[in-house]
Coordinates of C-alpha atoms in Angstrom, one line a residue:
X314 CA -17.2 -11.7 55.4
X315 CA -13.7 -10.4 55.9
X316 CA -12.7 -11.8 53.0
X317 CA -15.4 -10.1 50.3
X318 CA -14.5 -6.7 52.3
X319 CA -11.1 -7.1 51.5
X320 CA -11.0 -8.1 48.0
X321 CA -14.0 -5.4 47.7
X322 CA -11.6 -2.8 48.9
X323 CA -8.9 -4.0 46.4
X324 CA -10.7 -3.6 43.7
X325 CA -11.3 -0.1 44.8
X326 CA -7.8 0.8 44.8
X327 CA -7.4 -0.4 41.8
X328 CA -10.1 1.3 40.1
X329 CA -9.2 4.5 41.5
X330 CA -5.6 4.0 40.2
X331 CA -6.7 3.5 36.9
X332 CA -8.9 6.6 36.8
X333 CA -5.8 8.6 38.3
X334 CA -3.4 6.8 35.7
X335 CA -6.0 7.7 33.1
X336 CA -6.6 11.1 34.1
X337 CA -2.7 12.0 33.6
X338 CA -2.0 10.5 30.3
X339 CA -4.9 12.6 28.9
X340 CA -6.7 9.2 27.9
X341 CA -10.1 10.3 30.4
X342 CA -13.5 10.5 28.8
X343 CA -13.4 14.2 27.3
X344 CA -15.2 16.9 28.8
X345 CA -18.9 17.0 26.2
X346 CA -18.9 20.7 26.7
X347 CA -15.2 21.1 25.4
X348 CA -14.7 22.5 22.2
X349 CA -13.0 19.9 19.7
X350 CA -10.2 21.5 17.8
X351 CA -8.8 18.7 14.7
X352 CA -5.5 19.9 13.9
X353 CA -4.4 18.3 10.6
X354 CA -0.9 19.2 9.0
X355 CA -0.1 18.5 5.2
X356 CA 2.7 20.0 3.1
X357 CA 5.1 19.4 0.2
X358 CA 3.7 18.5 -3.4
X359 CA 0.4 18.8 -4.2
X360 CA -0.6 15.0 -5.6
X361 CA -3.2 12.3 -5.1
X362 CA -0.9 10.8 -2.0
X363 CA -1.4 14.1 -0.1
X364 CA -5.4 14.1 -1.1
X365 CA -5.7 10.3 0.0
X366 CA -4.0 10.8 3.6
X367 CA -6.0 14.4 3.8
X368 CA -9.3 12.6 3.2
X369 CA -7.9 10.0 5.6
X370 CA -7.1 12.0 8.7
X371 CA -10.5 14.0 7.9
X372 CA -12.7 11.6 7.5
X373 CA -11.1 10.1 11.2
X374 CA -11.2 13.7 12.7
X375 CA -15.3 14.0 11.7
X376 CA -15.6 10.3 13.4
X377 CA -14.6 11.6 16.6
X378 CA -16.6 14.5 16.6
X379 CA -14.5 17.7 15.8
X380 CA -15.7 21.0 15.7
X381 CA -13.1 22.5 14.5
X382 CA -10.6 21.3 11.3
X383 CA -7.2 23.4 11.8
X384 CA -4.7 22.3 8.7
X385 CA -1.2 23.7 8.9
X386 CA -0.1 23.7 5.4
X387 CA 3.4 24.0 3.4
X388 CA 3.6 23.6 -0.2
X389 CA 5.3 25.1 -3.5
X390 CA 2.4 23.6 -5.4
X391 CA 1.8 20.4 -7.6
X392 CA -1.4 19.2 -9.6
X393 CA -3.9 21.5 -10.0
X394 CA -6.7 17.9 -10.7
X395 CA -5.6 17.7 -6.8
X396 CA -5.8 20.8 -5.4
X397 CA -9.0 21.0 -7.1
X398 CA -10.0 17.8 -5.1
X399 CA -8.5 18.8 -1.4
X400 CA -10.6 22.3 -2.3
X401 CA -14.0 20.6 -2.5
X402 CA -12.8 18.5 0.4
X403 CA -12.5 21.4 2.4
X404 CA -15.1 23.0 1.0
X405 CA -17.5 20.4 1.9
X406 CA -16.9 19.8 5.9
X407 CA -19.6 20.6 8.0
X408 CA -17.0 21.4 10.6
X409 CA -15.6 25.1 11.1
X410 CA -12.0 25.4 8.9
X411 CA -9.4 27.6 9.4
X412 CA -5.7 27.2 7.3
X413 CA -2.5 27.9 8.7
X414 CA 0.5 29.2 6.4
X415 CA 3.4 27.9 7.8
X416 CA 6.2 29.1 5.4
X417 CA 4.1 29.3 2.1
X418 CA 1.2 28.6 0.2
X419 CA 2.3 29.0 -3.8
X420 CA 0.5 27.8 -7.1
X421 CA -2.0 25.4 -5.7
X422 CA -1.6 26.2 -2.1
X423 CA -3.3 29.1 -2.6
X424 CA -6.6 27.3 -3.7
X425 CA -6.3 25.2 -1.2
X426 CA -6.1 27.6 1.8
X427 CA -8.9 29.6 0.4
X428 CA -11.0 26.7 0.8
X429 CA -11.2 27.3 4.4
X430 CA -13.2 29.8 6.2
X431 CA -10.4 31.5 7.9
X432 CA -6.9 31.7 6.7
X433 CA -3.9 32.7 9.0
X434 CA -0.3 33.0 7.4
X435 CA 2.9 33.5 9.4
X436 CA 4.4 37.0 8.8
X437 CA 6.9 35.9 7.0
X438 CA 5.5 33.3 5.0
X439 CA 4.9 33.7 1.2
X440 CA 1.4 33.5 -0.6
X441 CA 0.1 33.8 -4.0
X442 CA 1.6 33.2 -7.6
X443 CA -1.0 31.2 -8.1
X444 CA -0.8 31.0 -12.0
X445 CA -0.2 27.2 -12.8
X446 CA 2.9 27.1 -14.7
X447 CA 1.1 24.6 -17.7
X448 CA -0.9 28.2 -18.1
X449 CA 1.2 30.0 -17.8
X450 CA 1.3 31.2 -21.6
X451 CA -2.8 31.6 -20.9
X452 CA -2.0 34.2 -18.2
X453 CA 1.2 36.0 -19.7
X454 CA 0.5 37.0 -23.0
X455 CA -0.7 40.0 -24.4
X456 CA -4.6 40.5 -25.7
X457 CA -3.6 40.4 -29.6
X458 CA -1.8 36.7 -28.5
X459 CA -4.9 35.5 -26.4
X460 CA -7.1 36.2 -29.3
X461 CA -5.2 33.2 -30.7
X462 CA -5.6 30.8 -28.2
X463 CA -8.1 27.9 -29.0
X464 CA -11.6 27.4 -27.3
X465 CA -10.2 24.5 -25.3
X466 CA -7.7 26.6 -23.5
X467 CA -9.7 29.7 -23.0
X468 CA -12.3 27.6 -21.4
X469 CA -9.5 26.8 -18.5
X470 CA -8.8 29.9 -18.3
X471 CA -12.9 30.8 -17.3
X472 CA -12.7 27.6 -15.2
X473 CA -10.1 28.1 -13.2
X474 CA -10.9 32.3 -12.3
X475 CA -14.7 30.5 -11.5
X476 CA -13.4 28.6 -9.2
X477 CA -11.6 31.1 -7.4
X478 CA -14.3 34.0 -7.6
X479 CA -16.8 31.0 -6.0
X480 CA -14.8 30.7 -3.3
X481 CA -13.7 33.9 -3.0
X482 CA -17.6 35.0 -2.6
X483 CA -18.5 31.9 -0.4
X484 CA -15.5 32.8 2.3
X485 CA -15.5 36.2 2.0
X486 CA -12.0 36.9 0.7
X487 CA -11.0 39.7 -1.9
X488 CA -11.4 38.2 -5.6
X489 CA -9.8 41.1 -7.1
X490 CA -6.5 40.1 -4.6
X491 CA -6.4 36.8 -5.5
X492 CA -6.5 37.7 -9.0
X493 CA -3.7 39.5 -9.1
X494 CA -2.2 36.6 -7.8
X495 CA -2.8 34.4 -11.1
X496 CA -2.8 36.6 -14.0
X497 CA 0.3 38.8 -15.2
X498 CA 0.5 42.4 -14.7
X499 CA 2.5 45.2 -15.8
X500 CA 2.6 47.0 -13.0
X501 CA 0.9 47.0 -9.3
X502 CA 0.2 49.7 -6.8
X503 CA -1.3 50.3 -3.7
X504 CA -4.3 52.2 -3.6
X505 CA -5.7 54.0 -0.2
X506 CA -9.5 54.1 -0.1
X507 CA -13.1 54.6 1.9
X508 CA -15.1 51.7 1.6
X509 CA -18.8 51.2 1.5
X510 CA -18.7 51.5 5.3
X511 CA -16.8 54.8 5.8
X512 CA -13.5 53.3 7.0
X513 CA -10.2 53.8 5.2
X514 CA -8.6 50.6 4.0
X515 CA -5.7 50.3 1.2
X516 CA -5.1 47.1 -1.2
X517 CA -3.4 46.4 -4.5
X518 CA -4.5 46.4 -7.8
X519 CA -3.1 46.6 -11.7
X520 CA -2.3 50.1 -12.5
X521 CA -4.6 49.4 -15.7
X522 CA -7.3 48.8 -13.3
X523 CA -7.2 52.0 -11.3
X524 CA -10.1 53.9 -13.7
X525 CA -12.8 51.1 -13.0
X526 CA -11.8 50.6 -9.2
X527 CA -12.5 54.3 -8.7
X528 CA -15.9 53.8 -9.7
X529 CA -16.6 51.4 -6.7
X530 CA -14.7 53.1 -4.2
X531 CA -13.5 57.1 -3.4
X532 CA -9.6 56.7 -4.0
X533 CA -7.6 58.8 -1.7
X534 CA -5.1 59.9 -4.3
X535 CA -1.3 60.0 -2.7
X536 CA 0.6 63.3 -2.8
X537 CA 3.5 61.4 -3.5
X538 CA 2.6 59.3 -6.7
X539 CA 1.5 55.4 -6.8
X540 CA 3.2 53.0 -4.6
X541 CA 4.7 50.3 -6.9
X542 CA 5.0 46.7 -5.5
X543 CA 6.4 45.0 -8.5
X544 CA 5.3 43.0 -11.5
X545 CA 4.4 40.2 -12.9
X546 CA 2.1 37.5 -10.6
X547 CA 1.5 38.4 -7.2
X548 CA 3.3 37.6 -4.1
X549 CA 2.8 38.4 -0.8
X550 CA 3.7 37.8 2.6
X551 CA 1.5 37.2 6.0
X552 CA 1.9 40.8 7.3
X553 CA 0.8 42.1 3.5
X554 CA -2.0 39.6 2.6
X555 CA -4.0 41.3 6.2
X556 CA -2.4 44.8 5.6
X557 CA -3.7 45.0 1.4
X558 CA -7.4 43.2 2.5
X559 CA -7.1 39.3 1.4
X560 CA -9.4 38.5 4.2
X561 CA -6.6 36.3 6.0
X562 CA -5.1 36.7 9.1
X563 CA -1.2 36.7 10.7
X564 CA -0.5 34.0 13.3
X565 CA 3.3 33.2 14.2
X566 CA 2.3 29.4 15.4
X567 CA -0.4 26.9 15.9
X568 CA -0.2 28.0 20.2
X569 CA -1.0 31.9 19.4
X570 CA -4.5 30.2 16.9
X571 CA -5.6 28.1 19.5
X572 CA -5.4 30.8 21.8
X573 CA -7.3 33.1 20.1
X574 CA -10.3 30.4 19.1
X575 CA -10.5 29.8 23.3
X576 CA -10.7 33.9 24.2
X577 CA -13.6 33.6 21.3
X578 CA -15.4 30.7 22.5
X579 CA -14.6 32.1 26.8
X580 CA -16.3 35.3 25.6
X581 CA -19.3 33.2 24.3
X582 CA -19.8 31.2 27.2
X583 CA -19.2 34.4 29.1
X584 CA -15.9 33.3 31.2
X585 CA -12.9 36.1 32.0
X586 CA -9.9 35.3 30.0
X587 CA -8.2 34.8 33.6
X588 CA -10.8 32.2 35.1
X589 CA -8.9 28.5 35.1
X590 CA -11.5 27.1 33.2
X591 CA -11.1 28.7 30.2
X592 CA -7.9 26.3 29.2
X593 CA -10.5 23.3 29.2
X594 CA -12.8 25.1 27.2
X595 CA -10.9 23.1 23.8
X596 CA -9.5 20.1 23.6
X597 CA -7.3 19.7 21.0
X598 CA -6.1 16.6 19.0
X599 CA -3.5 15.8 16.2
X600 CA -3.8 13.8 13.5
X601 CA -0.8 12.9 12.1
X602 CA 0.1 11.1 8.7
X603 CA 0.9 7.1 9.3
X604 CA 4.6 6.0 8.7
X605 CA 3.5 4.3 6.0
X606 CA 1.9 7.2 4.7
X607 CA 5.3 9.3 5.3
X608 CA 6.9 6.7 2.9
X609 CA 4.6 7.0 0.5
X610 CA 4.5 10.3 -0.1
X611 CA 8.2 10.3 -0.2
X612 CA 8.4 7.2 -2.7
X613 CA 5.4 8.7 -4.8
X614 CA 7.8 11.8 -6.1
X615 CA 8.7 11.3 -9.8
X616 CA 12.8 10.8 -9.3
X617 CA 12.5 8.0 -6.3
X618 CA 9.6 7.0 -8.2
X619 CA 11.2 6.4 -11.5
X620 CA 14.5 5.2 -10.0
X621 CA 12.7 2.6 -8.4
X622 CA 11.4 1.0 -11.9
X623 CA 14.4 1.3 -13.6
X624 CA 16.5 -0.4 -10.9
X625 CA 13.9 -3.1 -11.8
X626 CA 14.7 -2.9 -14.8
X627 CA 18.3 -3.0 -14.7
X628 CA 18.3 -5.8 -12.6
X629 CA 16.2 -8.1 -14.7
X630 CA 18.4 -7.2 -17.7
X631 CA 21.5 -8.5 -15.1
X632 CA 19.6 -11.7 -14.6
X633 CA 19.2 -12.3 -18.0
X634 CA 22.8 -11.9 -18.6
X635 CA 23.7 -14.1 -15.8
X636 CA 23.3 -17.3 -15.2
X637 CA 19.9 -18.7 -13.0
X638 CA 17.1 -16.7 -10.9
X639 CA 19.8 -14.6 -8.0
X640 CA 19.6 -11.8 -6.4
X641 CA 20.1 -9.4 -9.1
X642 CA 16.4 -10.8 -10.6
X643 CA 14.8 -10.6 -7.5
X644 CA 15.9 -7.5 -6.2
X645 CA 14.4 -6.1 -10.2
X646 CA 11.1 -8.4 -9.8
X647 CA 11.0 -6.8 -6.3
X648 CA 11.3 -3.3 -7.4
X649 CA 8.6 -3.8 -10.4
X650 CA 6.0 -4.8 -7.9
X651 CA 6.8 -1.8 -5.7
X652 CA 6.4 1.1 -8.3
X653 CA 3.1 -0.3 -9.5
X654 CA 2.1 -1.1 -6.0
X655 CA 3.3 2.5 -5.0
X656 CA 0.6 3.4 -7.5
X657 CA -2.2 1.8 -6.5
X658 CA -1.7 2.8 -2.9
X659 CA -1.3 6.2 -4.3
X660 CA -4.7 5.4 -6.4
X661 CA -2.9 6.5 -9.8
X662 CA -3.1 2.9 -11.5
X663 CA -4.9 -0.5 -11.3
X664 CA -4.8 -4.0 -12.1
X665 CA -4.5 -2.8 -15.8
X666 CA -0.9 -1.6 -15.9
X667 CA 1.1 -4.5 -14.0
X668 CA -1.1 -6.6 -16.8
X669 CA 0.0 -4.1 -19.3
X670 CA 3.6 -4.7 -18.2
X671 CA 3.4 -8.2 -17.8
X672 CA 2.2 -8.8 -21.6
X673 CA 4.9 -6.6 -22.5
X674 CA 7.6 -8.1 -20.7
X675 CA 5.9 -11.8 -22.6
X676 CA 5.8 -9.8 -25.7
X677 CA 10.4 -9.4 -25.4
X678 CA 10.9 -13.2 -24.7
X679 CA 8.9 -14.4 -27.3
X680 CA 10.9 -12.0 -29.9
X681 CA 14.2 -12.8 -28.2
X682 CA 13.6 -16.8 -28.0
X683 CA 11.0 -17.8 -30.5
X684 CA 10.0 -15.4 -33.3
X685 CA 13.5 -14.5 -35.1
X686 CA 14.4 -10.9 -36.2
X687 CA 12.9 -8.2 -33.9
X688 CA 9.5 -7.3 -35.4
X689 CA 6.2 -6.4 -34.0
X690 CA 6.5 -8.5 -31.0
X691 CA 9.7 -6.8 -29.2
X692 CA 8.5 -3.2 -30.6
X693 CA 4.9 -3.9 -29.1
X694 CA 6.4 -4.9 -25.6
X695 CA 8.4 -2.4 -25.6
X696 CA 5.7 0.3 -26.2
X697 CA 3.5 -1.7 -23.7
X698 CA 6.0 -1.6 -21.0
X699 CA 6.4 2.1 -21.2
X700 CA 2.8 2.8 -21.7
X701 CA 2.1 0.8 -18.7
X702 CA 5.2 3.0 -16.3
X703 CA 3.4 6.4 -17.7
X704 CA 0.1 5.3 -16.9
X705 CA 0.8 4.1 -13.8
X706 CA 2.4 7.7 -12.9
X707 CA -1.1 9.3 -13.6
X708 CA -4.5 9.5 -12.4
X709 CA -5.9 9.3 -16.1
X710 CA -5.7 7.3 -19.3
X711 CA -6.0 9.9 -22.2
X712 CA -5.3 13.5 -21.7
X713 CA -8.1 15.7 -22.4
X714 CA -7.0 19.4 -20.3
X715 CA -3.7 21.0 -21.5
X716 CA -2.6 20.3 -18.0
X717 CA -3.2 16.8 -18.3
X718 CA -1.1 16.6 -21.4
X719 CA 2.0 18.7 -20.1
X720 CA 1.2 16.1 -16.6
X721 CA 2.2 13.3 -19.5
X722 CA 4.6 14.7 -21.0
X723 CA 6.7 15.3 -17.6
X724 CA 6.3 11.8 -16.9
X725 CA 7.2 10.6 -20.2
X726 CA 10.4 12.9 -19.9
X727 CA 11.0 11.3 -16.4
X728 CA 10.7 8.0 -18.2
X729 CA 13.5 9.0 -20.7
X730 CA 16.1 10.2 -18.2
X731 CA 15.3 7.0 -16.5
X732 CA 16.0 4.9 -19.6
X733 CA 18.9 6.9 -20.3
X734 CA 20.2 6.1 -16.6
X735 CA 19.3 2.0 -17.5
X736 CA 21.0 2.4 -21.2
X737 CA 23.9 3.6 -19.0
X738 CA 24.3 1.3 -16.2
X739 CA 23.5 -1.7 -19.1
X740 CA 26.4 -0.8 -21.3
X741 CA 28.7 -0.5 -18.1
X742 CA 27.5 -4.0 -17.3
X743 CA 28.0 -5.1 -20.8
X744 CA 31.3 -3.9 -20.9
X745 CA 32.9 -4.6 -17.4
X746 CA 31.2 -8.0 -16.9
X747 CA 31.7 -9.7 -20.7
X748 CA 31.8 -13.4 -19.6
X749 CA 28.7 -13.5 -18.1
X750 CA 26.4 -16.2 -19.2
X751 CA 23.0 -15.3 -19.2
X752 CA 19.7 -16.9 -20.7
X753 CA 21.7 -16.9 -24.0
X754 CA 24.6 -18.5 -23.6
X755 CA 22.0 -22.0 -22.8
X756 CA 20.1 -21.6 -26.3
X757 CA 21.2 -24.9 -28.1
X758 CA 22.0 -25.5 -31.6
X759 CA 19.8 -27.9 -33.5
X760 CA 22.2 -29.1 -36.3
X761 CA 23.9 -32.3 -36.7
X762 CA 25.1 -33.7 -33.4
X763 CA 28.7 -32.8 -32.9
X764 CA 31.4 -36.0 -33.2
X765 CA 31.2 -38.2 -29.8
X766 CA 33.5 -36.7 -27.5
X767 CA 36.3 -39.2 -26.8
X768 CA 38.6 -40.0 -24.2
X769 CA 36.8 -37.5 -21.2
X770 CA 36.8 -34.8 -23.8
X771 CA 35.7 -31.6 -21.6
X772 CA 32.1 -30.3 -22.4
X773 CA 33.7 -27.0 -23.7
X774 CA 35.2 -28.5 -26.4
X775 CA 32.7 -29.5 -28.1
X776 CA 32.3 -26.8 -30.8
X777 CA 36.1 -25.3 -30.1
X778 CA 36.6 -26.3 -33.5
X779 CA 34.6 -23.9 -34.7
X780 CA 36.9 -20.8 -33.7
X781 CA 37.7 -19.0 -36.9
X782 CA 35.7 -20.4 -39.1
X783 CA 33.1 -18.6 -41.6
X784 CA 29.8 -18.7 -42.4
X785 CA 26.0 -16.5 -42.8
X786 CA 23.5 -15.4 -40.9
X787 CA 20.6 -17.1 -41.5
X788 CA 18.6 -14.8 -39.6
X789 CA 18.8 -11.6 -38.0
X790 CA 21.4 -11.6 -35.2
X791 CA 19.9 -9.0 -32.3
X792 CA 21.6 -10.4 -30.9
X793 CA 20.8 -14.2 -31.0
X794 CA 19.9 -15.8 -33.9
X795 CA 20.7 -18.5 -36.4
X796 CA 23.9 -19.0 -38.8
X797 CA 25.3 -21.7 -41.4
X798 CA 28.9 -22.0 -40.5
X799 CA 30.4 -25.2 -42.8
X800 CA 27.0 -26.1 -44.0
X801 CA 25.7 -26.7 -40.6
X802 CA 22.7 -25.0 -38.9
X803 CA 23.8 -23.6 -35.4
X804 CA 22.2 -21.2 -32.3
X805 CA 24.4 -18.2 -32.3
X806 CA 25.1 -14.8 -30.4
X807 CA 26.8 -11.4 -30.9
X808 CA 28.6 -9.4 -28.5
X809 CA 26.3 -6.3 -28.5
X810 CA 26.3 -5.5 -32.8
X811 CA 23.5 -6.5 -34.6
X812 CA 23.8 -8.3 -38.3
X813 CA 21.6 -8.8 -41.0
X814 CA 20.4 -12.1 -42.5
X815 CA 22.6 -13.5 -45.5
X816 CA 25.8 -10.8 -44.0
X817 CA 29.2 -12.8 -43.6
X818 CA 30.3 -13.7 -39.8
X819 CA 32.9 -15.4 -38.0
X820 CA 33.3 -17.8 -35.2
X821 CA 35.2 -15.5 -32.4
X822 CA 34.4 -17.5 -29.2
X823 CA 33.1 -21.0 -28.1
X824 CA 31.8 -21.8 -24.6
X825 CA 30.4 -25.5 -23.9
X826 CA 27.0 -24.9 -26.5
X827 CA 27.0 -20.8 -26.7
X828 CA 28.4 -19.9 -30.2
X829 CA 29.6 -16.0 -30.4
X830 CA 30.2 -14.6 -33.8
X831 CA 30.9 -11.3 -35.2
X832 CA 30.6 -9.9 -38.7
X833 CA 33.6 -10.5 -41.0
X834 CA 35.2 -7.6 -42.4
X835 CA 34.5 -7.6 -45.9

């Protein structure tokens, strides 16, 4: 009996431990009265990688029951197909949201922190200039010049002010603000008026909209003259988006937000801002971006990105100038499966592109080995290999928007400079590293078997008669190819030049089976 009161009172201790232990490391079962605050932080460029870990940490945050969605956001801008897409998601939570400007919220960060129902920025934090730079001639053009712009682009135009005035209308923020902020103006002042309600407000409009906004409102005219505050696409700070009516408020951190969402929800539950249970009122929980995620995003931007591939590259054009499988072709292999695998996790490509690739890379050896000349096989790899790198950098196929065409064409210019960089660091190769025997140097010649070598002879010797002597291409050296050197039929290569079929070359080096010739000077 002793002994089940003892072990009974063990247990005890141990269980009240636990709940002690548990209770300080915040991992107790929460309070089901508290109110759940989500805070979700996202910044940099605006891509599918950022949408994928959003949807992620949301998705997780809805699971566990929040009631509130606070993002903290940071951005210059990026894809507009994006923004579009982290705006519906936003959009579409069932969830209270409120965006926090952190430093700013340009291009499309703007969209995307209308999206929630309330917006704090921090005083000094910029906001607006929301005019997509692929638009930008939509936008910053005068009327004579618009009336020239095709159906196609005019339609964005509609599309994209739609979008904003539906928000806009849906979260109670000024439309004729935020326009400002996307379409080019002349001139802006601020304007000092009585609203609908009797209460004196000021904001900031075109100067060519002055006439039609005194129709709305009764303008308080300034003894002074009009305030100016610049030209060209709106930008303001924290302390001016709240002072000219965006709707938004100022905040200096994430503390002074949470703060006020407790005095709201004590006043509610009718508790004095100095009772001590108004700090368990929320409970608040981050959700941060995984590592992996972190790498990602950083591996995802188009200069590590495209560096990535063409170190591939670079290092399977090594192998193949150098003797065996080494390091240099598995460090390339390695680095080709990690841009298209950065892709898919990024959910910009498929199984298509690596096969794209793959038939590409096919498409090279058979017109290097096989099929002489360099004809529609090499020129068909090659456009399949760099079809399959752009498509891979792109959450589309064809482009059908203007900003899906200039998306293209940034990544087909990232894929030049690349190229240029491989080009480069190939020719460096080339140049410092001569001797090396690659894939090449072991192509055979299939004419009459050379005289027995005699005596030991060394391997090496065994076309070192051939040094200096003439002959023809037979067929196109680029560079391999075949040539007639004393009537004979032999594999040859050149060091770099191409040569035509029928053009005079000579012998200049011999090396166990690899011939090298150049073209004889006429």
């Amino acid at each position: 009996m002793k002994t089940v009161r003892r072990i009974t009172g063990i247990i005890l201790i141990i269980s009240a431990a636990a709940l002690s232990f548990a209770g300080e490391n915040g991992e107790s079962a929460p309070d089901e009265g508290a109110l759940k605050i989500a805070v979700i932080d996202f910044d940099g460029v605006v891509d599918r990688v950022m949408l994928n870990t959003l949807k992620r940490r949301v998705d997780e945050a809805v699971e566990d029951g929040a009631d509130i969605l606070l993002f903290e956001l940071t951005t210059k801008g990026g894809a507009l197909s994006s923004a579009n897409e982290i705006a519906d998601l936003i959009l579409g939570q069932k969830a209270h949201t409120i965006m926090f400007v952190k430093k700013e919220a340009l291009s499309a960060g703007v969209l995307i922190s209308l999206a929630a129902k309330e917006v704090y920025i921090q005083p000094d934090a910029m906001f607006g200039l929301a005019a997509p730079w692929d638009l930008a001639d939509l936008f910053f053009s005068d009327e004579e010049t618009r009336k020239e712009l095709g159906p196609l682009r005019e339609k964005m135009k509609s599309q994209l002010l739609d979008k904003y005035r539906r928000i806009c209308e849906k979260n109670k923020y000024n439309y004729d603000l935020v326009r400002s902020m996307i379409e080019f103006e002349k001139e802006f002042i601020v304007v000092v008026y009585i609203d609908h309600d009797g209460n004196t407000d000021q904001t900031v409009i075109p100067r060519r909209s002055l006439d039609s906004f005194r129709t709305k409102y009764e303008v308080i005219e300034p003894k002074g003259g009009w305030q100016p505050l610049g030209e060209g696409v709106l930008i303001l700070n924290g302390e001016q988006a709240s002072q000219f009516g965006l709707g938004s408020k100022v905040a200096g951190t994430r503390e002074d937000i949470i703060e006020t969402i407790k005095d709201q929800y004590a006043d509610k539950a009718g508790i004095s801002l100095d009772d001590p249970q108004r700090d368990s009122l929320v409970q608040v929980k981050e959700y941060k971006r995984t590592w992996w995620e972190v790498l990602i995003t950083f591996l995802a931007q188009p200069l590590p990105w495209i560096t990535i591939f063409m170190i591939g590259l670079l290092g399977l054009f090594i192998e193949f100038k150098t003797p065996g499988f080494g390091v240099p072709g598995a460090i390339g292999a390695a680095c080709i499966f990690l841009f298209f695998f950065i892709s898919y996790v990024a959910a910009l490509a498929t199984w298509i592109e690596p096969i794209m690739f793959t038939i590409g890379v096919v498409l090279m050896l058979l017109e290097i080995f096989v099929i002489p000349g360099f004809g529609a096989a090499g020129i068909s790899g090659i456009l399949l290999m760099a079809a399959a790198a752009v498509l891979a950098m792109q959450d589309f196929t064809f482009p059908t928007t203007e900003f899906q065409w200039s998306h293209m064409l940034k990544n087909a210019g990232w894929l030049s400079l690349g190229l240029i960089f491989l080009l480069a660091a190939a020719w460096a190769f080339a140049r410092y590293f001569p001797r090396a025997r690659g894939v090449a140097g072991h192509i055979i010649a299939f004419g009459p078997e050379p005289a027995e070598v005699h005596g030991g002879a060394a391997k090496d010797d065994i076309h070192a008669g051939l040094v200096g002597q003439s002959g023809s291409a037979e067929t196109a050296l680029r560079p391999a190819g075949r040539a007639i050197i004393n009537g004979r039929r032999y594999d040859v290569v050149t060091r770099g030049s191409f040569i035509d079929p029928h053009d005079k070359i000579i012998v200049t080096e011999v090396s166990g089976n690899r011939i090298v010739v150049r073209r004889a000077e006429a």
